Amino acid sequence: MGSLFAASALTYIFAFNPTNYAVCLAIWFGFAFGAIFLCWPAIMKTVRVLGGDNVSTAYSIYYAANGTTGGLVNWAALQVYAQNADPQQGFFWAIIVMGMCTTVIPCMVWFLLRNFKDPAPQASASDKKFNLKDIKEVLTNSKIWLLSALLFSTYTIYTAVTYYTPYLTGMFKISPELSGNLTIVRLFGFMLLAPVSGMLADRVFHSSLKWFLVALTIILVPTIALFVLGDTMSVTFVCTITLIPAFFASGLYSIMFSTLNECKIPVHVAGTAIGVVSIFTFLPDMIIHTFFGTLLDAYGVGAWDLIWKFMAVTCVVTFLVATVLIRKNKADDAREAARLAAAPADTAFAGD
């Protein structure tokens, strides 16, 4: 909650100082530190704890609500901006609206989670404090690095899907109206359907990683079709098959953090683990756009085949990483079962 109140304060400061470069630089650094370093791991850990045995569903509902509220807040800010004849005044009040929202939200969090139970009530106060042992425990866990690779590649696929818009307008010359409608469906419509992905993972496959294997296979097929069939496809066909990967990529994106629960990352280091994994998870925002842009500048329309081939390879890599994690989880479960089975006999022997 503290990070959200701080974000509200920074938003109000920004509203009054939108043209001061030094102040804006400090504000955006504060946003990054407060939202990503402090707030994000806490949110992800809380959703995991509240989700219980249906953690994939919980994460998918969170992302659906995230997309909905994000869209509503931006819509409200846009309406306020449009009501002002002076663009500067419109911008000012649009930012104020956003600040008001980030002020109300932590109050709602406090009210709704006022009875939130500590997942480890037996831990002492000193155990609950941050310490370097948490970082060591996280960094020496091989699953953390595999999960980092899994989430990095998953987010790469999710990012690549956004390039369907320039692909369709550039290669197939679809109208701006149709392109805009398809973008809305991909970015907002499919995120609203994210709970479908969560429920499939929890109730049908009983494993988010197994659902990953199925969804990645489905994403791979139309992706291969894009560079195999190329510009021979009809507009209707290409629009349809680009919606398929977008739907499943949104679904995987919405549940990807539930894989930490399936891999039995301890709750007491969950925040630290999410923080470490997130460093790698969102790297595509820094890399992929530049990479794709460089390809498009160098090869023109020929770059699209390279982009879709890259996306297909990423699907295969993600599939392999998920498979390794599934096998490691099975091996760990087998070792734990063997240990528990041997424990009574060991205890009895020690008593004799």
mmCIF file of C-alpha atoms in Angstrom, residues 142-143 145-147 149-150 209-210 212-213 216 262-263 316-332 335:
data_model
loop_
_atom_site.group_PDB
_atom_site.id
_atom_site.type_symbol
_atom_site.label_atom_id
_atom_site.label_comp_id
_atom_site.label_asym_id
_atom_site.label_seq_id
_atom_site.Cartn_x
_atom_site.Cartn_y
_atom_site.Cartn_z
ATOM 1 C CA SER A 142 18.067 -24.285 -10.063
ATOM 2 C CA LYS A 143 14.313 -24.042 -10.627
ATOM 3 C CA TRP A 145 16.760 -20.026 -13.292
ATOM 4 C CA LEU A 146 14.590 -22.385 -15.307
ATOM 5 C CA LEU A 147 11.527 -20.369 -14.315
ATOM 6 C CA ALA A 149 13.949 -18.719 -18.777
ATOM 7 C CA LEU A 150 10.339 -19.933 -19.006
ATOM 8 C CA LEU A 209 3.115 -26.378 -16.866
ATOM 9 C CA LYS A 210 1.128 -29.104 -18.632
ATOM 10 C CA PHE A 212 1.801 -24.570 -21.169
ATOM 11 C CA LEU A 213 2.743 -27.588 -23.319
ATOM 12 C CA LEU A 216 2.461 -23.647 -26.905
ATOM 13 C CA GLU A 262 3.749 -25.509 -8.976
ATOM 14 C CA CYS A 263 7.529 -25.695 -8.658
ATOM 15 C CA VAL A 316 9.931 -24.659 -28.984
ATOM 16 C CA VAL A 317 12.426 -23.391 -26.376
ATOM 17 C CA THR A 318 9.595 -22.546 -23.974
ATOM 18 C CA PHE A 319 8.111 -26.018 -24.525
ATOM 19 C CA LEU A 320 11.456 -27.652 -23.710
ATOM 20 C CA VAL A 321 11.991 -25.570 -20.560
ATOM 21 C CA ALA A 322 8.463 -26.403 -19.347
ATOM 22 C CA THR A 323 9.169 -30.095 -20.000
ATOM 23 C CA VAL A 324 12.384 -29.951 -17.949
ATOM 24 C CA LEU A 325 10.525 -28.285 -15.076
ATOM 25 C CA ILE A 326 7.801 -30.936 -15.155
ATOM 26 C CA ARG A 327 10.436 -33.672 -14.941
ATOM 27 C CA LYS A 328 12.286 -31.915 -12.121
ATOM 28 C CA ASN A 329 9.029 -31.530 -10.199
ATOM 29 C CA LYS A 330 8.277 -35.248 -10.625
ATOM 30 C CA ALA A 331 11.783 -36.180 -9.484
ATOM 31 C CA ASP A 332 11.487 -33.906 -6.438
ATOM 32 C CA ARG A 335 12.359 -38.068 -3.560
#
